[in-house]
PDB file of C-alpha atoms and ligand atoms in Angstrom:
ATOM      1  CA  UNK A  29       6.878   4.483  40.828  1.00 51.00           C
ATOM      2  CA  UNK A  30       7.377   2.051  43.935  1.00 57.00           C
ATOM      3  CA  UNK A  31       6.457  -1.177  41.937  1.00 76.00           C
ATOM      4  CA  UNK A  32       8.823  -0.879  39.304  1.00 86.00           C
ATOM      5  CA  UNK A  33      10.440  -3.979  38.501  1.00 86.00           C
ATOM      6  CA  UNK A  34      13.046  -3.102  35.948  1.00 91.00           C
ATOM      7  CA  UNK A  35      16.399  -2.565  35.635  1.00 91.00           C
ATOM      8  CA  UNK A  36      16.596   0.209  32.540  1.00 95.00           C
ATOM      9  CA  UNK A  37      13.164   1.030  31.007  1.00 96.00           C
ATOM     10  CA  UNK A  38      11.641   3.899  32.978  1.00 95.00           C
ATOM     11  CA  UNK A  39      14.290   3.942  35.734  1.00 94.00           C
ATOM     12  CA  UNK A  40      14.914   7.788  34.843  1.00 95.00           C
ATOM     13  CA  UNK A  41      11.211   9.500  34.560  1.00 96.00           C
ATOM     14  CA  UNK A  42      10.515  12.637  33.575  1.00 97.00           C
ATOM     15  CA  UNK A  43       6.711  13.606  34.672  1.00 97.00           C
ATOM     16  CA  UNK A  44       5.152  16.924  33.059  1.00 97.00           C
ATOM     17  CA  UNK A  45       1.920  18.066  33.754  1.00 97.00           C
ATOM     18  CA  UNK A  46       1.301  19.399  30.166  1.00 97.00           C
ATOM     19  CA  UNK A  47       3.586  19.491  27.083  1.00 97.00           C
ATOM     20  CA  UNK A  48       3.245  19.903  23.709  1.00 97.00           C
ATOM     21  CA  UNK A  49       4.039  16.365  22.805  1.00 98.00           C
ATOM     22  CA  UNK A  50       6.094  13.645  24.711  1.00 98.00           C
ATOM     23  CA  UNK A  51       7.685  12.726  21.670  1.00 97.00           C
ATOM     24  CA  UNK A  52       9.020  16.249  21.100  1.00 97.00           C
ATOM     25  CA  UNK A  53      10.322  16.329  24.659  1.00 98.00           C
ATOM     26  CA  UNK A  54      12.026  12.976  24.133  1.00 98.00           C
ATOM     27  CA  UNK A  55      13.551  14.079  21.079  1.00 97.00           C
ATOM     28  CA  UNK A  56      15.191  16.735  23.020  1.00 97.00           C
ATOM     29  CA  UNK A  57      16.383  14.913  26.025  1.00 97.00           C
ATOM     30  CA  UNK A  58      17.931  12.158  23.864  1.00 97.00           C
ATOM     31  CA  UNK A  59      19.797  14.835  21.649  1.00 95.00           C
ATOM     32  CA  UNK A  60      21.009  15.539  25.227  1.00 96.00           C
ATOM     33  CA  UNK A  61      22.437  12.311  25.948  1.00 95.00           C
ATOM     34  CA  UNK A  62      19.673  10.908  27.990  1.00 97.00           C
ATOM     35  CA  UNK A  63      20.097   7.200  28.791  1.00 97.00           C
ATOM     36  CA  UNK A  64      18.447   3.972  27.409  1.00 97.00           C
ATOM     37  CA  UNK A  65      15.186   3.360  29.022  1.00 97.00           C
ATOM     38  CA  UNK A  66      14.244   7.120  30.022  1.00 98.00           C
ATOM     39  CA  UNK A  67      10.796   7.659  29.941  1.00 98.00           C
ATOM     40  CA  UNK A  68       9.076  11.029  29.104  1.00 98.00           C
ATOM     41  CA  UNK A  69       5.283  11.160  30.270  1.00 98.00           C
ATOM     42  CA  UNK A  70       2.656  13.612  30.582  1.00 97.00           C
ATOM     43  CA  UNK A  71      -0.486  14.269  31.955  1.00 97.00           C
ATOM     44  CA  UNK A  72      -1.764  16.036  28.840  1.00 97.00           C
ATOM     45  CA  UNK A  73      -0.739  17.015  25.416  1.00 97.00           C
ATOM     46  CA  UNK A  74      -1.807  20.050  23.799  1.00 97.00           C
ATOM     47  CA  UNK A  75      -0.058  18.936  20.278  1.00 96.00           C
ATOM     48  CA  UNK A  76      -0.218  15.133  20.569  1.00 96.00           C
ATOM     49  CA  UNK A  77       0.732  13.729  17.265  1.00 95.00           C
ATOM     50  CA  UNK A  78      -0.207  10.187  15.536  1.00 93.00           C
ATOM     51  CA  UNK A  79       1.147   8.496  12.530  1.00 87.00           C
ATOM     52  CA  UNK A  80       0.921   9.924   9.268  1.00 80.00           C
ATOM     53  CA  UNK A  81       1.155  13.597  10.500  1.00 80.00           C
ATOM     54  CA  UNK A  82      -2.399  13.073  12.203  1.00 88.00           C
ATOM     55  CA  UNK A  83      -3.549  14.467  15.570  1.00 92.00           C
ATOM     56  CA  UNK A  84      -3.552  12.190  18.777  1.00 92.00           C
ATOM     57  CA  UNK A  85      -6.243  13.724  21.217  1.00 91.00           C
ATOM     58  CA  UNK A  86      -4.717  13.696  24.520  1.00 93.00           C
ATOM     59  CA  UNK A  87      -6.627  15.070  27.271  1.00 91.00           C
ATOM     60  CA  UNK A  88      -5.758  15.855  30.749  1.00 94.00           C
ATOM     61  CA  UNK A  89      -5.696  12.954  33.367  1.00 92.00           C
ATOM     62  CA  UNK A  90      -7.390  10.212  31.573  1.00 95.00           C
ATOM     63  CA  UNK A  91      -4.739   8.521  29.561  1.00 96.00           C
ATOM     64  CA  UNK A  92      -0.938   7.193  29.195  1.00 98.00           C
ATOM     65  CA  UNK A  93       0.806   9.663  26.818  1.00 98.00           C
ATOM     66  CA  UNK A  94       4.499   8.602  26.742  1.00 98.00           C
ATOM     67  CA  UNK A  95       7.661   8.420  25.094  1.00 98.00           C
ATOM     68  CA  UNK A  96      10.492   5.954  25.679  1.00 98.00           C
ATOM     69  CA  UNK A  97      14.155   6.802  24.750  1.00 98.00           C
ATOM     70  CA  UNK A  98      15.449   3.497  23.990  1.00 97.00           C
ATOM     71  CA  UNK A  99      19.223   2.853  22.691  1.00 96.00           C
ATOM     72  CA  UNK A 100      19.422  -0.473  21.147  1.00 93.00           C
ATOM     73  CA  UNK A 101      22.637  -1.926  19.494  1.00 89.00           C
ATOM     74  CA  UNK A 102      20.537  -2.937  16.345  1.00 89.00           C
ATOM     75  CA  UNK A 103      20.950  -2.081  12.452  1.00 87.00           C
ATOM     76  CA  UNK A 104      18.978   0.473  11.138  1.00 87.00           C
ATOM     77  CA  UNK A 105      16.585  -1.626   8.711  1.00 84.00           C
ATOM     78  CA  UNK A 106      15.483  -3.701  12.104  1.00 87.00           C
ATOM     79  CA  UNK A 107      14.016  -0.635  13.564  1.00 87.00           C
ATOM     80  CA  UNK A 108      10.590  -1.383  12.529  1.00 86.00           C
ATOM     81  CA  UNK A 109      10.751  -4.693  14.497  1.00 91.00           C
ATOM     82  CA  UNK A 110      11.065  -2.554  17.811  1.00 93.00           C
ATOM     83  CA  UNK A 111       7.590  -1.060  16.743  1.00 91.00           C
ATOM     84  CA  UNK A 112       5.947  -4.957  16.744  1.00 93.00           C
ATOM     85  CA  UNK A 113       7.943  -5.280  20.070  1.00 96.00           C
ATOM     86  CA  UNK A 114       6.158  -2.390  21.725  1.00 96.00           C
ATOM     87  CA  UNK A 115       2.713  -3.729  20.349  1.00 97.00           C
ATOM     88  CA  UNK A 116       3.205  -7.087  22.037  1.00 97.00           C
ATOM     89  CA  UNK A 117       4.799  -5.363  25.257  1.00 98.00           C
ATOM     90  CA  UNK A 118       1.387  -2.893  25.458  1.00 98.00           C
ATOM     91  CA  UNK A 119      -1.184  -6.103  24.635  1.00 98.00           C
ATOM     92  CA  UNK A 120       0.948  -7.925  27.724  1.00 98.00           C
ATOM     93  CA  UNK A 121       0.527  -4.964  30.049  1.00 98.00           C
ATOM     94  CA  UNK A 122      -3.136  -4.445  29.191  1.00 98.00           C
ATOM     95  CA  UNK A 123      -4.091  -7.862  29.797  1.00 98.00           C
ATOM     96  CA  UNK A 124      -1.724  -7.707  33.037  1.00 97.00           C
ATOM     97  CA  UNK A 125      -3.752  -5.101  34.420  1.00 96.00           C
ATOM     98  CA  UNK A 126      -7.335  -5.169  33.114  1.00 97.00           C
ATOM     99  CA  UNK A 127      -7.651  -9.280  32.183  1.00 97.00           C
ATOM    100  CA  UNK A 128      -8.896  -8.254  28.877  1.00 97.00           C
ATOM    101  CA  UNK A 129      -6.726  -9.417  25.718  1.00 96.00           C
ATOM    102  CA  UNK A 130      -6.421  -6.584  23.240  1.00 97.00           C
ATOM    103  CA  UNK A 131      -5.761  -7.174  19.622  1.00 96.00           C
ATOM    104  CA  UNK A 132      -2.824  -5.814  17.448  1.00 95.00           C
ATOM    105  CA  UNK A 133      -3.975  -4.505  14.240  1.00 92.00           C
ATOM    106  CA  UNK A 134      -0.680  -4.028  11.712  1.00 88.00           C
ATOM    107  CA  UNK A 135       1.451  -2.169  12.062  1.00 82.00           C
ATOM    108  CA  UNK A 136       0.580  -0.998  15.497  1.00 85.00           C
ATOM    109  CA  UNK A 137      -3.010  -0.344  16.351  1.00 94.00           C
ATOM    110  CA  UNK A 138      -4.191  -2.075  19.813  1.00 97.00           C
ATOM    111  CA  UNK A 139      -7.940  -2.549  19.691  1.00 97.00           C
ATOM    112  CA  UNK A 140     -10.423  -4.040  21.866  1.00 97.00           C
ATOM    113  CA  UNK A 141     -13.672  -5.131  20.466  1.00 94.00           C
ATOM    114  CA  UNK A 142     -12.730  -3.637  17.403  1.00 93.00           C
ATOM    115  CA  UNK A 143     -12.304  -0.235  18.443  1.00 95.00           C
ATOM    116  CA  UNK A 144      -8.862   1.414  18.859  1.00 96.00           C
ATOM    117  CA  UNK A 145      -7.384   1.519  22.514  1.00 97.00           C
ATOM    118  CA  UNK A 146      -3.704   2.716  22.066  1.00 97.00           C
ATOM    119  CA  UNK A 147      -1.696   4.150  19.107  1.00 96.00           C
ATOM    120  CA  UNK A 148       2.450   3.625  19.085  1.00 96.00           C
ATOM    121  CA  UNK A 149       4.457   5.869  16.876  1.00 95.00           C
ATOM    122  CA  UNK A 150       8.108   5.054  16.341  1.00 93.00           C
ATOM    123  CA  UNK A 151      10.720   7.558  15.372  1.00 93.00           C
ATOM    124  CA  UNK A 152      14.382   7.272  14.899  1.00 92.00           C
ATOM    125  CA  UNK A 153      17.449   9.374  15.124  1.00 90.00           C
ATOM    126  CA  UNK A 154      20.203   8.175  12.842  1.00 88.00           C
ATOM    127  CA  UNK A 155      23.425   9.352  11.933  1.00 85.00           C
ATOM    128  CA  UNK A 156      24.545   7.878   8.716  1.00 81.00           C
ATOM    129  CA  UNK A 157      23.471   4.116   9.178  1.00 80.00           C
ATOM    130  CA  UNK A 158      23.868   4.187  12.933  1.00 85.00           C
ATOM    131  CA  UNK A 159      20.869   4.324  15.105  1.00 90.00           C
ATOM    132  CA  UNK A 160      21.326   7.090  17.815  1.00 91.00           C
ATOM    133  CA  UNK A 161      17.977   6.599  19.651  1.00 95.00           C
ATOM    134  CA  UNK A 162      14.396   5.448  18.924  1.00 96.00           C
ATOM    135  CA  UNK A 163      11.668   7.560  20.530  1.00 97.00           C
ATOM    136  CA  UNK A 164       8.962   5.146  21.276  1.00 97.00           C
ATOM    137  CA  UNK A 165       5.597   6.854  21.719  1.00 97.00           C
ATOM    138  CA  UNK A 166       2.765   5.205  23.102  1.00 98.00           C
ATOM    139  CA  UNK A 167      -0.780   6.562  23.608  1.00 98.00           C
ATOM    140  CA  UNK A 168      -3.165   4.545  25.682  1.00 98.00           C
ATOM    141  CA  UNK A 169      -6.947   5.832  26.288  1.00 97.00           C
ATOM    142  CA  UNK A 170      -7.433   4.733  29.773  1.00 98.00           C
ATOM    143  CA  UNK A 171      -9.876   6.399  31.933  1.00 97.00           C
ATOM    144  CA  UNK A 172     -12.171   8.166  29.097  1.00 96.00           C
ATOM    145  CA  UNK A 173     -15.744   7.963  29.484  1.00 95.00           C
ATOM    146  CA  UNK A 174     -17.842   7.646  26.306  1.00 93.00           C
ATOM    147  CA  UNK A 175     -18.708  10.964  26.288  1.00 91.00           C
ATOM    148  CA  UNK A 176     -15.261  12.224  26.513  1.00 91.00           C
ATOM    149  CA  UNK A 177     -14.977  11.409  22.969  1.00 90.00           C
ATOM    150  CA  UNK A 178     -16.369  12.788  20.062  1.00 89.00           C
ATOM    151  CA  UNK A 179     -19.662  11.259  18.034  1.00 91.00           C
ATOM    152  CA  UNK A 180     -17.120  10.625  15.100  1.00 88.00           C
ATOM    153  CA  UNK A 181     -14.001   9.315  17.091  1.00 89.00           C
ATOM    154  CA  UNK A 182     -16.515   6.794  19.695  1.00 90.00           C
ATOM    155  CA  UNK A 183     -17.091   4.819  16.252  1.00 91.00           C
ATOM    156  CA  UNK A 184     -13.721   3.907  16.535  1.00 93.00           C
ATOM    157  CA  UNK A 185     -11.963   4.457  19.537  1.00 95.00           C
ATOM    158  CA  UNK A 186     -12.425   3.102  23.057  1.00 97.00           C
ATOM    159  CA  UNK A 187     -10.824   3.448  26.607  1.00 97.00           C
ATOM    160  CA  UNK A 188      -9.995   0.895  29.077  1.00 98.00           C
ATOM    161  CA  UNK A 189     -12.466   2.133  31.682  1.00 98.00           C
ATOM    162  CA  UNK A 190     -15.188   1.678  29.066  1.00 97.00           C
ATOM    163  CA  UNK A 191     -14.521  -1.816  28.157  1.00 97.00           C
ATOM    164  CA  UNK A 192     -14.114  -2.822  32.086  1.00 96.00           C
ATOM    165  CA  UNK A 193     -16.679  -0.454  33.634  1.00 96.00           C
ATOM    166  CA  UNK A 194     -14.322   0.830  36.216  1.00 96.00           C
ATOM    167  CA  UNK A 195     -11.328   3.132  36.272  1.00 97.00           C
ATOM    168  CA  UNK A 196      -7.799   1.783  35.712  1.00 97.00           C
ATOM    169  CA  UNK A 197      -4.752   2.546  37.619  1.00 96.00           C
ATOM    170  CA  UNK A 198      -2.346   4.652  35.632  1.00 96.00           C
ATOM    171  CA  UNK A 199       0.690   4.089  37.245  1.00 94.00           C
ATOM    172  CA  UNK A 200       0.378   0.282  37.601  1.00 95.00           C
ATOM    173  CA  UNK A 201      -0.298   0.097  34.056  1.00 97.00           C
ATOM    174  CA  UNK A 202       2.707   2.042  32.999  1.00 97.00           C
ATOM    175  CA  UNK A 203       4.857   0.193  35.299  1.00 96.00           C
ATOM    176  CA  UNK A 204       3.605  -2.885  33.995  1.00 97.00           C
ATOM    177  CA  UNK A 205       4.292  -1.386  30.328  1.00 97.00           C
ATOM    178  CA  UNK A 206       7.728  -0.887  31.288  1.00 97.00           C
ATOM    179  CA  UNK A 207       8.260  -4.262  32.483  1.00 97.00           C
ATOM    180  CA  UNK A 208       7.096  -5.797  29.508  1.00 97.00           C
ATOM    181  CA  UNK A 209       8.984  -3.720  27.218  1.00 98.00           C
ATOM    182  CA  UNK A 210      12.213  -4.468  29.200  1.00 97.00           C
ATOM    183  CA  UNK A 211      11.542  -8.384  29.072  1.00 97.00           C
ATOM    184  CA  UNK A 212      11.014  -8.412  25.336  1.00 98.00           C
ATOM    185  CA  UNK A 213      14.062  -6.299  24.681  1.00 97.00           C
ATOM    186  CA  UNK A 214      16.208  -8.759  26.540  1.00 96.00           C
ATOM    187  CA  UNK A 215      14.474 -11.646  24.617  1.00 97.00           C
ATOM    188  CA  UNK A 216      14.873  -9.910  21.036  1.00 96.00           C
ATOM    189  CA  UNK A 217      18.483  -8.921  21.823  1.00 94.00           C
ATOM    190  CA  UNK A 218      19.023 -12.770  22.903  1.00 95.00           C
ATOM    191  CA  UNK A 219      17.205 -14.791  20.750  1.00 96.00           C
ATOM    192  CA  UNK A 220      16.326 -12.480  17.760  1.00 94.00           C
ATOM    193  CA  UNK A 221      13.278 -11.268  16.334  1.00 94.00           C
ATOM    194  CA  UNK A 222      11.475 -14.941  15.870  1.00 94.00           C
ATOM    195  CA  UNK A 223       9.951 -15.308  19.408  1.00 96.00           C
ATOM    196  CA  UNK A 224       8.286 -11.674  19.111  1.00 95.00           C
ATOM    197  CA  UNK A 225       6.925 -12.339  15.704  1.00 94.00           C
ATOM    198  CA  UNK A 226       5.280 -15.342  17.024  1.00 93.00           C
ATOM    199  CA  UNK A 227       3.959 -13.432  20.100  1.00 95.00           C
ATOM    200  CA  UNK A 228       3.082 -10.784  17.965  1.00 94.00           C
ATOM    201  CA  UNK A 229       1.253 -12.890  15.576  1.00 91.00           C
ATOM    202  CA  UNK A 230      -1.183 -14.648  18.296  1.00 92.00           C
ATOM    203  CA  UNK A 231      -2.698 -11.341  19.173  1.00 95.00           C
ATOM    204  CA  UNK A 232      -2.860  -9.829  15.682  1.00 93.00           C
ATOM    205  CA  UNK A 233      -6.365  -9.676  14.008  1.00 87.00           C
ATOM    206  CA  UNK A 234      -5.416  -8.751  10.689  1.00 82.00           C
ATOM    207  CA  UNK A 235      -3.749 -11.920   9.565  1.00 87.00           C
ATOM    208  CA  UNK A 236      -5.851 -14.535   7.447  1.00 90.00           C
ATOM    209  CA  UNK A 237      -8.661 -11.643   6.932  1.00 90.00           C
ATOM    210  CA  UNK A 238      -9.215  -9.892   3.965  1.00 94.00           C
ATOM    211  CA  UNK A 239      -8.091  -6.353   4.129  1.00 93.00           C
ATOM    212  CA  UNK A 240      -7.849  -2.952   2.079  1.00 94.00           C
ATOM    213  CA  UNK A 241      -4.136  -1.402   2.367  1.00 93.00           C
ATOM    214  CA  UNK A 242      -4.473   2.309   1.623  1.00 93.00           C
ATOM    215  CA  UNK A 243      -0.730   3.399   0.753  1.00 91.00           C
ATOM    216  CA  UNK A 244       0.716   6.075  -0.928  1.00 90.00           C
ATOM    217  CA  UNK A 245       1.187   3.890  -3.805  1.00 91.00           C
ATOM    218  CA  UNK A 246      -2.567   3.261  -3.851  1.00 93.00           C
ATOM    219  CA  UNK A 247      -5.077   0.993  -2.047  1.00 95.00           C
ATOM    220  CA  UNK A 248      -4.246  -2.758  -2.375  1.00 95.00           C
ATOM    221  CA  UNK A 249      -6.981  -5.620  -1.848  1.00 96.00           C
ATOM    222  CA  UNK A 250      -6.305  -9.186  -0.681  1.00 96.00           C
ATOM    223  CA  UNK A 251      -5.622 -11.595   2.173  1.00 95.00           C
ATOM    224  CA  UNK A 252      -3.032 -10.658   5.057  1.00 94.00           C
ATOM    225  CA  UNK A 253      -0.716 -13.655   5.008  1.00 92.00           C
ATOM    226  CA  UNK A 254       1.469 -12.170   7.866  1.00 90.00           C
ATOM    227  CA  UNK A 255       4.305 -10.331   8.242  1.00 90.00           C
ATOM    228  CA  UNK A 256       7.858 -11.033   7.363  1.00 90.00           C
ATOM    229  CA  UNK A 257      11.163 -10.778   9.311  1.00 87.00           C
ATOM    230  CA  UNK A 258      11.435  -7.208   9.034  1.00 84.00           C
ATOM    231  CA  UNK A 259       8.099  -6.569  10.103  1.00 84.00           C
ATOM    232  CA  UNK A 260       6.477  -6.072   6.689  1.00 88.00           C
ATOM    233  CA  UNK A 261       3.048  -6.971   5.992  1.00 91.00           C
ATOM    234  CA  UNK A 262       2.314  -9.646   3.228  1.00 94.00           C
ATOM    235  CA  UNK A 263      -0.650  -9.308   1.287  1.00 95.00           C
ATOM    236  CA  UNK A 264      -2.018 -11.897  -1.328  1.00 96.00           C
ATOM    237  CA  UNK A 265      -3.887 -10.266  -3.699  1.00 96.00           C
ATOM    238  CA  UNK A 266      -6.789 -12.312  -6.015  1.00 94.00           C
ATOM    239  CA  UNK A 267      -4.502 -12.768  -8.986  1.00 95.00           C
ATOM    240  CA  UNK A 268      -2.184 -14.455  -6.568  1.00 95.00           C
ATOM    241  CA  UNK A 269       0.725 -12.036  -6.350  1.00 95.00           C
ATOM    242  CA  UNK A 270       2.058 -11.205  -3.195  1.00 96.00           C
ATOM    243  CA  UNK A 271       2.725  -7.468  -2.351  1.00 95.00           C
ATOM    244  CA  UNK A 272       4.664  -6.246   0.483  1.00 94.00           C
ATOM    245  CA  UNK A 273       3.303  -3.360   2.521  1.00 92.00           C
ATOM    246  CA  UNK A 274       5.423  -1.151   4.540  1.00 87.00           C
ATOM    247  CA  UNK A 275       3.323   1.494   5.666  1.00 85.00           C
ATOM    248  CA  UNK A 276      -0.394   1.722   5.255  1.00 88.00           C
ATOM    249  CA  UNK A 277      -3.987   2.266   6.689  1.00 87.00           C
ATOM    250  CA  UNK A 278      -5.459  -0.900   6.939  1.00 89.00           C
ATOM    251  CA  UNK A 279      -9.434  -1.584   6.689  1.00 87.00           C
ATOM    252  CA  UNK A 280     -11.135  -4.813   7.343  1.00 79.00           C
ATOM    253  CA  UNK A 281     -12.971  -5.974   4.068  1.00 67.00           C
TER     254      UNK A 281
HETATM  255  C1  BTN B1205      -0.953   6.375  16.111  1.00 90.24           C
HETATM  256  O1  BTN B1205      -2.003   5.675  16.325  1.00 90.24           O
HETATM  257  O2  BTN B1205      -1.306   7.223  15.389  1.00 90.24           O
HETATM  258  C2  BTN B1205       0.468   6.607  16.929  1.00 90.24           C
HETATM  259  C3  BTN B1205      -0.412   7.534  17.909  1.00 90.24           C
HETATM  260  C4  BTN B1205       0.733   7.768  19.244  1.00 90.24           C
HETATM  261  C5  BTN B1205       0.229   8.679  20.210  1.00 90.24           C
HETATM  262  C6  BTN B1205       1.462   8.787  21.330  1.00 90.24           C
HETATM  263  S1  BTN B1205       1.126   9.532  22.935  1.00 90.24           S
HETATM  264  C7  BTN B1205       2.585   9.827  23.233  1.00 90.24           C
HETATM  265  C8  BTN B1205       3.538   9.922  22.158  1.00 90.24           C
HETATM  266  N1  BTN B1205       3.415  11.411  21.888  1.00 90.24           N
HETATM  267  C9  BTN B1205       2.748  12.076  20.797  1.00 90.24           C
HETATM  268  O3  BTN B1205       2.823  13.073  20.618  1.00 90.24           O
HETATM  269  N2  BTN B1205       2.432  10.820  20.192  1.00 90.24           N
HETATM  270  C10 BTN B1205       2.702   9.974  21.143  1.00 90.24           C
END
């Protein structure tokens, strides 16, 4: 990591050729006191996990499968803001390295040409109302070719190589990611969520569009108005009611 320009994020790195899931490893390291900014990265995951108990396909040598251990001094209810912050960091890192500007689909899917290139999974370890650590898992499809994806997945997913037409250097991308996470965390700590929220909104695709939000309480249709200060999505239904969507899968209408 010769080009790493950070003080904390990614300063301690543990690289594995193959793990079950970097989330799992990061949780163990966090429990054993790993410091803020510690990065667990693997060339392959055999049991990569996505949101909502889905699998995350993580083949060898093609992607960035990474989990960061963060120990921010924030209240537990503000933790979702970190997910949005990381989505902004991923967009900025991809933009820096590839000159492609991806889009964010709430809450944390990163898309290029409407297809998913990165997913983010944030998990908290807390004791009572104090955050012990935040495990920020980031999976980026970097150098997969079209035929590395199944026919089903390629309808919805893409990689940076497919979009750019050439291989992307994974270490430059991860260094850049560390840099933006650190910069945005500094901004967040000093100025609060407002500047992060505006950055997030500049990159977000869902805002102003008709969407369908599938939640545990059922499906809600309407126009996505934006996010509030907690990172909750505000959806205006056709009858004018505004619903707060905390967790959902979003489809564009
Ligand atoms: C999603 O979009 O559902 C989130 C995907 C998160 C995948 C990353 S890859 C690194 C880390 N380890 C995992 O098992 N999952 C996350």
